[in-house]
Short mmCIF file of N, CA and C in Angstrom, two decimals:
data_model
loop_
_atom_site.label_atom_id
_atom_site.label_comp_id
_atom_site.label_asym_id
_atom_site.label_seq_id
_atom_site.Cartn_x
_atom_site.Cartn_y
_atom_site.Cartn_z
N MET A 1020 17.32 -42.77 -43.13
CA MET A 1020 17.21 -41.56 -42.22
C MET A 1020 17.00 -40.31 -43.10
N ALA A 1021 16.32 -40.47 -44.18
CA ALA A 1021 16.05 -39.26 -44.87
C ALA A 1021 14.82 -38.52 -44.16
N ASP A 1022 14.04 -39.21 -43.56
CA ASP A 1022 12.86 -38.61 -42.98
C ASP A 1022 13.13 -37.89 -41.71
N SER A 1023 14.23 -38.12 -41.05
CA SER A 1023 14.57 -37.38 -39.80
C SER A 1023 15.07 -35.90 -40.21
N PRO A 1024 14.63 -34.85 -39.38
CA PRO A 1024 15.20 -33.46 -39.65
C PRO A 1024 16.73 -33.36 -39.33
N SER A 1025 17.20 -32.50 -40.00
CA SER A 1025 18.70 -32.40 -39.50
C SER A 1025 18.72 -31.52 -38.26
N SER A 1026 19.95 -31.51 -37.68
CA SER A 1026 20.09 -30.79 -36.31
C SER A 1026 19.96 -29.29 -36.45
N THR A 1027 20.32 -28.77 -37.77
CA THR A 1027 20.07 -27.32 -37.86
C THR A 1027 18.51 -26.98 -37.94
N GLU A 1028 17.81 -27.82 -38.55
CA GLU A 1028 16.40 -27.63 -38.54
C GLU A 1028 15.76 -27.75 -37.26
N LEU A 1029 16.17 -28.77 -36.41
CA LEU A 1029 15.73 -28.85 -35.11
C LEU A 1029 16.04 -27.62 -34.19
N GLN A 1030 17.38 -27.11 -34.36
CA GLN A 1030 17.80 -26.00 -33.65
C GLN A 1030 16.97 -24.76 -34.07
N GLN A 1031 16.81 -24.63 -35.40
CA GLN A 1031 15.99 -23.45 -35.88
C GLN A 1031 14.39 -23.56 -35.35
N ASN A 1032 13.87 -24.70 -35.26
CA ASN A 1032 12.63 -24.76 -34.77
C ASN A 1032 12.60 -24.50 -33.30
N SER A 1033 13.56 -25.06 -32.48
CA SER A 1033 13.66 -24.81 -31.28
C SER A 1033 13.67 -23.27 -30.85
N ASN A 1034 14.59 -22.57 -31.66
CA ASN A 1034 14.77 -21.15 -31.53
C ASN A 1034 13.46 -20.41 -31.72
N GLU A 1035 12.70 -20.86 -32.80
CA GLU A 1035 11.34 -20.32 -33.12
C GLU A 1035 10.41 -20.44 -31.92
N ASP A 1036 10.47 -21.71 -31.29
CA ASP A 1036 9.47 -22.02 -30.16
C ASP A 1036 9.96 -21.20 -28.93
N MET A 1037 11.26 -20.99 -28.76
CA MET A 1037 11.62 -20.18 -27.73
C MET A 1037 11.21 -18.80 -27.76
N LEU A 1038 11.31 -18.04 -29.03
CA LEU A 1038 10.83 -16.90 -29.29
C LEU A 1038 9.32 -16.77 -29.06
N GLU A 1039 8.60 -17.66 -29.59
CA GLU A 1039 7.13 -17.75 -29.34
C GLU A 1039 6.86 -17.74 -27.93
N LEU A 1040 7.55 -18.63 -27.18
CA LEU A 1040 7.25 -18.78 -25.67
C LEU A 1040 7.73 -17.51 -24.88
N ASN A 1041 8.75 -16.87 -25.40
CA ASN A 1041 9.14 -15.54 -24.71
C ASN A 1041 8.00 -14.47 -25.01
N LYS A 1042 7.50 -14.43 -26.16
CA LYS A 1042 6.48 -13.50 -26.41
C LYS A 1042 5.22 -13.72 -25.56
N ASP A 1043 4.84 -14.98 -25.52
CA ASP A 1043 3.74 -15.37 -24.72
C ASP A 1043 4.04 -15.09 -23.17
N LEU A 1044 5.22 -15.26 -22.78
CA LEU A 1044 5.40 -14.95 -21.27
C LEU A 1044 5.41 -13.58 -21.00
N GLU A 1045 5.99 -12.69 -21.99
CA GLU A 1045 5.96 -11.34 -21.73
C GLU A 1045 4.49 -10.73 -21.70
N ARG A 1046 3.74 -11.16 -22.69
CA ARG A 1046 2.32 -10.79 -22.61
C ARG A 1046 1.68 -11.14 -21.44
N MET A 1047 1.86 -12.28 -20.84
CA MET A 1047 1.25 -12.83 -19.69
C MET A 1047 1.84 -11.84 -18.43
N ILE A 1048 3.03 -11.47 -18.43
CA ILE A 1048 3.69 -10.81 -17.38
C ILE A 1048 2.97 -9.41 -17.42
N GLU A 1049 2.85 -8.77 -18.62
CA GLU A 1049 2.29 -7.51 -18.73
C GLU A 1049 0.76 -7.51 -18.36
N ASP A 1050 -0.01 -8.49 -18.59
CA ASP A 1050 -1.34 -8.62 -18.23
C ASP A 1050 -1.50 -8.73 -16.73
N VAL A 1051 -0.61 -9.57 -16.10
CA VAL A 1051 -0.49 -9.64 -14.65
C VAL A 1051 -0.18 -8.19 -13.93
N GLU A 1052 0.86 -7.61 -14.44
CA GLU A 1052 1.28 -6.19 -14.07
C GLU A 1052 -0.01 -5.28 -14.10
N ASN A 1053 -0.72 -5.35 -15.24
CA ASN A 1053 -1.91 -4.42 -15.22
C ASN A 1053 -2.98 -4.72 -14.27
N ILE A 1054 -3.19 -6.06 -14.15
CA ILE A 1054 -4.08 -6.45 -13.04
C ILE A 1054 -3.62 -5.98 -11.64
N SER A 1055 -2.39 -6.00 -11.41
CA SER A 1055 -1.74 -5.69 -10.11
C SER A 1055 -1.93 -4.16 -9.94
N VAL A 1056 -1.86 -3.42 -10.96
CA VAL A 1056 -2.00 -1.93 -10.77
C VAL A 1056 -3.44 -1.59 -10.65
N GLN A 1057 -4.36 -2.26 -11.31
CA GLN A 1057 -5.82 -1.99 -10.99
C GLN A 1057 -6.15 -2.34 -9.53
N LEU A 1058 -5.72 -3.48 -9.05
CA LEU A 1058 -6.04 -3.96 -7.72
C LEU A 1058 -5.32 -3.02 -6.70
N THR A 1059 -4.18 -2.43 -7.00
CA THR A 1059 -3.55 -1.44 -6.15
C THR A 1059 -4.41 -0.28 -6.03
N TRP A 1060 -4.91 0.35 -7.21
CA TRP A 1060 -5.74 1.47 -7.17
C TRP A 1060 -6.99 1.26 -6.47
N MET A 1061 -7.57 -0.04 -6.76
CA MET A 1061 -8.95 -0.34 -5.93
C MET A 1061 -8.73 -0.38 -4.51
N ALA A 1062 -7.64 -0.89 -3.95
CA ALA A 1062 -7.39 -0.98 -2.62
C ALA A 1062 -7.11 0.34 -2.07
N TYR A 1063 -6.43 1.26 -2.92
CA TYR A 1063 -6.23 2.71 -2.47
C TYR A 1063 -7.45 3.32 -2.20
N ASP A 1064 -8.27 3.14 -3.31
CA ASP A 1064 -9.61 3.95 -3.30
C ASP A 1064 -10.34 3.45 -2.09
N MET A 1065 -10.32 2.24 -1.80
CA MET A 1065 -11.14 1.72 -0.59
C MET A 1065 -10.66 2.29 0.73
N VAL A 1066 -9.39 2.35 0.77
CA VAL A 1066 -8.59 2.90 2.02
C VAL A 1066 -9.05 4.36 2.08
N VAL A 1067 -8.93 5.14 1.12
CA VAL A 1067 -9.26 6.60 1.14
C VAL A 1067 -10.72 6.71 1.55
N LEU A 1068 -11.63 5.94 0.94
CA LEU A 1068 -13.04 6.16 1.22
C LEU A 1068 -13.38 5.76 2.70
N ARG A 1069 -12.85 4.73 3.22
CA ARG A 1069 -13.04 4.27 4.49
C ARG A 1069 -12.42 5.16 5.55
N THR A 1070 -11.27 5.77 5.30
CA THR A 1070 -10.51 6.55 6.29
C THR A 1070 -11.08 8.09 6.21
N SER A 1071 -11.66 8.39 5.12
CA SER A 1071 -12.25 9.72 4.85
C SER A 1071 -13.62 9.71 4.11
N PRO A 1072 -14.74 9.36 4.80
CA PRO A 1072 -15.93 9.20 4.30
C PRO A 1072 -16.59 10.61 3.79
N GLU A 1073 -16.08 11.79 4.22
CA GLU A 1073 -16.52 12.96 3.64
C GLU A 1073 -16.03 13.12 2.25
N LEU A 1074 -14.91 12.33 1.90
CA LEU A 1074 -14.37 12.57 0.59
C LEU A 1074 -15.48 12.05 -0.60
N GLU A 1075 -16.19 11.17 -0.26
CA GLU A 1075 -17.26 10.64 -1.17
C GLU A 1075 -18.31 11.75 -1.44
N GLU A 1076 -18.76 12.36 -0.29
CA GLU A 1076 -19.70 13.47 -0.34
C GLU A 1076 -18.99 14.69 -1.11
N SER A 1077 -17.73 14.93 -0.93
CA SER A 1077 -17.19 16.11 -1.68
C SER A 1077 -17.06 15.74 -3.08
N MET A 1078 -16.65 14.54 -3.42
CA MET A 1078 -16.69 14.10 -4.91
C MET A 1078 -18.01 14.29 -5.62
N ARG A 1079 -19.05 13.94 -4.75
CA ARG A 1079 -20.40 13.99 -5.41
C ARG A 1079 -20.80 15.47 -5.69
N ARG A 1080 -20.52 16.35 -4.66
CA ARG A 1080 -20.72 17.69 -4.95
C ARG A 1080 -19.87 18.38 -5.94
N LEU A 1081 -18.59 17.84 -6.08
CA LEU A 1081 -17.97 18.30 -7.22
C LEU A 1081 -18.42 17.90 -8.54
N ASP A 1082 -18.99 16.68 -8.72
CA ASP A 1082 -19.52 16.17 -9.82
C ASP A 1082 -20.78 16.99 -10.20
N GLU A 1083 -21.48 17.39 -9.22
CA GLU A 1083 -22.79 18.19 -9.34
C GLU A 1083 -22.42 19.58 -9.89
N ALA A 1084 -21.40 20.11 -9.27
CA ALA A 1084 -20.88 21.47 -9.73
C ALA A 1084 -20.30 21.39 -11.08
N TYR A 1085 -19.67 20.38 -11.47
CA TYR A 1085 -19.20 20.21 -12.87
C TYR A 1085 -20.40 20.25 -13.89
N LEU A 1086 -21.38 19.37 -13.44
CA LEU A 1086 -22.68 19.32 -14.36
C LEU A 1086 -23.37 20.65 -14.50
N ASN A 1087 -23.38 21.44 -13.35
CA ASN A 1087 -24.11 22.73 -13.39
C ASN A 1087 -23.47 23.59 -14.19
N CYS A 1088 -22.01 23.69 -14.25
CA CYS A 1088 -21.19 24.55 -15.01
C CYS A 1088 -21.26 24.22 -16.43
N ARG A 1089 -21.35 22.84 -16.76
CA ARG A 1089 -21.51 22.47 -18.14
C ARG A 1089 -22.73 22.89 -18.68
N VAL A 1090 -23.92 22.85 -17.90
CA VAL A 1090 -25.20 23.22 -18.38
C VAL A 1090 -25.06 24.86 -18.59
N ALA A 1091 -24.50 25.47 -17.70
CA ALA A 1091 -24.42 27.04 -17.91
C ALA A 1091 -23.54 27.50 -19.03
N VAL A 1092 -22.48 26.54 -19.46
CA VAL A 1092 -21.59 27.03 -20.40
C VAL A 1092 -22.22 26.41 -21.80
N CYS A 1093 -22.55 25.27 -21.79
CA CYS A 1093 -23.05 24.48 -22.97
C CYS A 1093 -24.56 24.63 -23.23
N GLY A 1094 -25.30 24.90 -22.28
CA GLY A 1094 -26.77 24.81 -22.32
C GLY A 1094 -27.25 23.51 -21.99
N GLU A 1095 -28.65 23.36 -22.02
CA GLU A 1095 -29.33 22.20 -21.65
C GLU A 1095 -29.00 21.01 -22.97
N HIS A 1096 -29.14 19.68 -22.50
CA HIS A 1096 -28.89 18.68 -23.52
C HIS A 1096 -29.80 18.86 -24.67
N ASP A 1097 -30.91 19.54 -24.43
CA ASP A 1097 -32.04 19.62 -25.65
C ASP A 1097 -31.57 20.54 -26.68
N GLN A 1098 -30.71 21.52 -26.34
CA GLN A 1098 -30.31 22.64 -27.20
C GLN A 1098 -29.13 22.01 -28.19
N GLU A 1099 -29.41 21.64 -29.41
CA GLU A 1099 -28.40 21.05 -30.24
C GLU A 1099 -27.21 21.95 -30.65
N PRO A 1100 -27.66 23.19 -31.04
CA PRO A 1100 -26.49 23.99 -31.78
C PRO A 1100 -25.38 24.45 -30.48
N GLU A 1101 -25.81 24.65 -29.36
CA GLU A 1101 -24.86 24.99 -28.41
C GLU A 1101 -23.96 23.86 -27.97
N MET A 1102 -24.54 22.74 -28.15
CA MET A 1102 -23.80 21.52 -27.71
C MET A 1102 -22.60 21.16 -28.46
N ASP A 1103 -22.61 21.79 -29.68
CA ASP A 1103 -21.49 21.52 -30.67
C ASP A 1103 -20.22 22.24 -30.30
N LYS A 1104 -20.36 23.30 -29.37
CA LYS A 1104 -19.29 24.03 -28.88
C LYS A 1104 -18.57 23.32 -27.74
N CYS A 1105 -19.29 22.42 -27.10
CA CYS A 1105 -18.73 21.69 -25.89
C CYS A 1105 -18.23 20.26 -26.22
N PRO A 1106 -17.19 19.78 -25.70
CA PRO A 1106 -16.68 18.46 -25.96
C PRO A 1106 -17.85 17.38 -25.41
N GLU A 1107 -17.62 16.26 -25.90
CA GLU A 1107 -18.52 15.21 -25.48
C GLU A 1107 -18.39 14.95 -23.85
N GLU A 1108 -19.51 14.70 -23.27
CA GLU A 1108 -19.41 14.41 -21.76
C GLU A 1108 -18.67 13.22 -21.46
N ASN A 1109 -18.74 12.13 -22.28
CA ASN A 1109 -18.02 10.82 -22.09
C ASN A 1109 -16.60 11.13 -22.38
N ALA A 1110 -16.13 12.20 -23.01
CA ALA A 1110 -14.63 12.31 -23.31
C ALA A 1110 -13.87 12.82 -22.17
N THR A 1111 -14.62 13.34 -20.98
CA THR A 1111 -13.92 13.91 -19.85
C THR A 1111 -13.53 12.70 -18.85
N PRO A 1112 -12.32 12.45 -18.69
CA PRO A 1112 -11.92 11.49 -17.81
C PRO A 1112 -12.34 11.64 -16.38
N GLN A 1113 -12.95 10.55 -15.73
CA GLN A 1113 -13.41 10.66 -14.49
C GLN A 1113 -12.96 9.48 -13.83
N THR A 1114 -12.40 9.63 -12.52
CA THR A 1114 -12.05 8.50 -11.75
C THR A 1114 -13.20 8.11 -10.82
N ASP A 1115 -13.56 6.86 -10.79
CA ASP A 1115 -14.51 6.27 -9.81
C ASP A 1115 -13.87 6.16 -8.41
N MET A 1116 -14.70 6.63 -7.55
CA MET A 1116 -14.35 6.56 -6.16
C MET A 1116 -15.49 6.08 -5.31
#
């Protein structure tokens, strides 16, 4: 019986397996929660756009106004020196609607 692991080794392996399983389950639950939040926002966006179609037009006009203001403040994209004063366009968080 020298080949069989002792009960303490089995218990220790079992505890390690349980910890690993718990970590995996927590990660899966977090992923599912994140997906659920994304689906909720998508459903919300769909409901808002369907119940208020003028919102889409308003968002488009707002985006155009932002771009016009950016050009007025930072200059055209071709003008390199003035662009250094403005933050990157991709750094501005925008929500898709």
